[in-house]
């Protein structure tokens, strides 16, 4: 959605002083496009990089560095024509920069968790897994302004993926000469609308308009500051006192009083809030325990009394907002896969060897530092105590440590959220394949893997069969319950009404600032 408003204060006006100050909510784990996984990271990267395509206000991928493209009749070969573009340091940007960026992400030594987003390309999965070579990956620079990609099978989501950070190009010369380039403002060379000038860790990343961006004439902001404040109340107070102009994560206790405030909006978001179970550890290696915990919480009470932002209770993984093969909503067609059932939960827990909670080991819920995550964890902790007579501890960590521990399976139960990378159910479904880069539960199921593989290959060109594969995969996932869905997101935001042209998409990034300006 394109945010528009009238009147109000915020931002800094004037042709040479157009500035927006946005609280992204956390110190990024990394700003390396090949390695980033978090939404704060992706939002910042998106301002300073551009892929072959870029999403606009219509939530469709439009021309980015590629000014046009053709797709072969069999849906497998994409040929992109690149415009004359430059890196922020003035170096020419060529098709080879995309080849280098994609191969770097696929290189096993890079350890990119999102490398699987490139596995649609012929030879990419084999190279990433160490059973093939880079030369067999079917992406090549035909010339400086032509990039050709051959997929293993038709993939309707591939075009949208070309705007995703993992598929961004790199300036190989800079990356080779400066190993710390992604952490150095001086060496952080991108090809997007803005460029970094300073990074005060845990405080603010300051950017300015990139004069070498191919579409600089249509970039109106002179400056864009990303504040890195992870305390919702602190950010809220900074907004009230005019220190920032835009922030997500509105303190839940403030929401009722903001309902008629022109600075407050609840935006749609096709995303899911859930808990991961570490299935490699007892007692979570038993699906009966996982399912018992999932059945023993009151989601309606959580969204009504804790989250308070119009969220919907989630009884499946994939949220509303994705079209099924028949044009209807994927979630509407799939329906719910479970309901709360305290009696059934007690029976499952007893069957797993913990009658009335007796003998249940000491475990903890890990969440990243955030007032709302804490409040939700406290509510679930109380529900599990009341309904199952088990004691669960709470453990919060700052963003980078939390991501690292989740990636290393150094947790019992972990708070998680998934915002789609592109507008297709596969962005949720392929997350939980065996050893998937973003699986982070230790769960593995051959039947699930087969369904996802079919949807990506055998049935990829048959929309009805492809969607049926994903419905069946989701049903299997909810039966085995390596994750516990809690609610489907909305996005409450505070934004000054005179910020124009800011796009708040329901997927991938928190905000798109290319077309933003201060009225």
C-alpha angles and dihedrals in degrees: 000000000000109000114226130168143153134237123351131105131274142106122036116282130211131083094266097036104050103145136161122193111203126182105221089185105233146038103265117249089220139342093208104118091214093055106032119112106159128090094233089052093047093049092055093043091050090059093055102034137049131198130204088285135025128204118238136191091290091063090239127119110255133179115304121156085340109071092192143354143191129214122208119242091254090055094237108098121064120187115192123196110209124211124227101278138160139209117247089261091056097258113141114256114225139177088260089066089063092048090051093047094049095045090048091054090049094047106109090222091063090061093210110182089203096051088110089072085074096048089095086077117090110260094007099108092048092052092046092050093048096248096102139034136250092248090063094058105107100230119104142165105238087187136331092289103033126076121183125195128185118200127206090232137352111292115186090193095055097089091055090049090061087075092052120107096243088061095051119122123245134215094238094195092059094042092052095045096044115040090184094049095124091057097042120084090202093055101032096114117181139164100224137101095279139037131208120250102171143006118200100185117240088002118062144331111212122206135179133199112285106234090196094057110119092233098038091131089070096046107097103178117092093192137021120189122195111202115205101208112145097184109092095204093049090050091047091053090048089053092049092050094048098250092121131024104204136026141164124210099060110198105261093225089060097050098085091055093047099056094105097033113115089217092062126079135167107214127193118255127181094215141117132226111209146148124245121218119212097229092186090072132066130281092019093061085077113080090206090065092047092049093046091056091048093051095047102067129083106230094181090058091049095054093040100044106022113024094032096178101111093268120162124234109253122225094166137033104246114070129217116277105074125103119236123213091271092053093253124115114285092223093048090053093044097045123185123327098198143003134211111279116167094182091051090047092054090050092050092048092050090049089054090056102266108102110187087353094296113155094010106150126239108272136164141214112231119205136166115255107278132124094232095048088052093050092050092047090050091051093050091045089056093046093052090049093049098041103033104019093234127137118226124181125216124230126182127194134182115260102265095044091046092053092047093050092047091050091050093045089242094150144068101219121002132196111234141171131193124207111186120255092210136000101273131092090240089077086072101030100056093051094084102050116126110290091356112171092241099032093099094168102086088236120145130179125170093205091054092048091051093052093050092047090051091050090052098043124007096034098026093109094045108074095193094050092041093054091045089056090054093047090052092047092051091049090053092047092052091048093054093036105203083160132038115220113215109173145339111248134243118186116237109194140177112218131161110246094232093063104103134188095022109144117210103192123197090233147037103007137032094235142354113223103177093104097030125124142160117249 
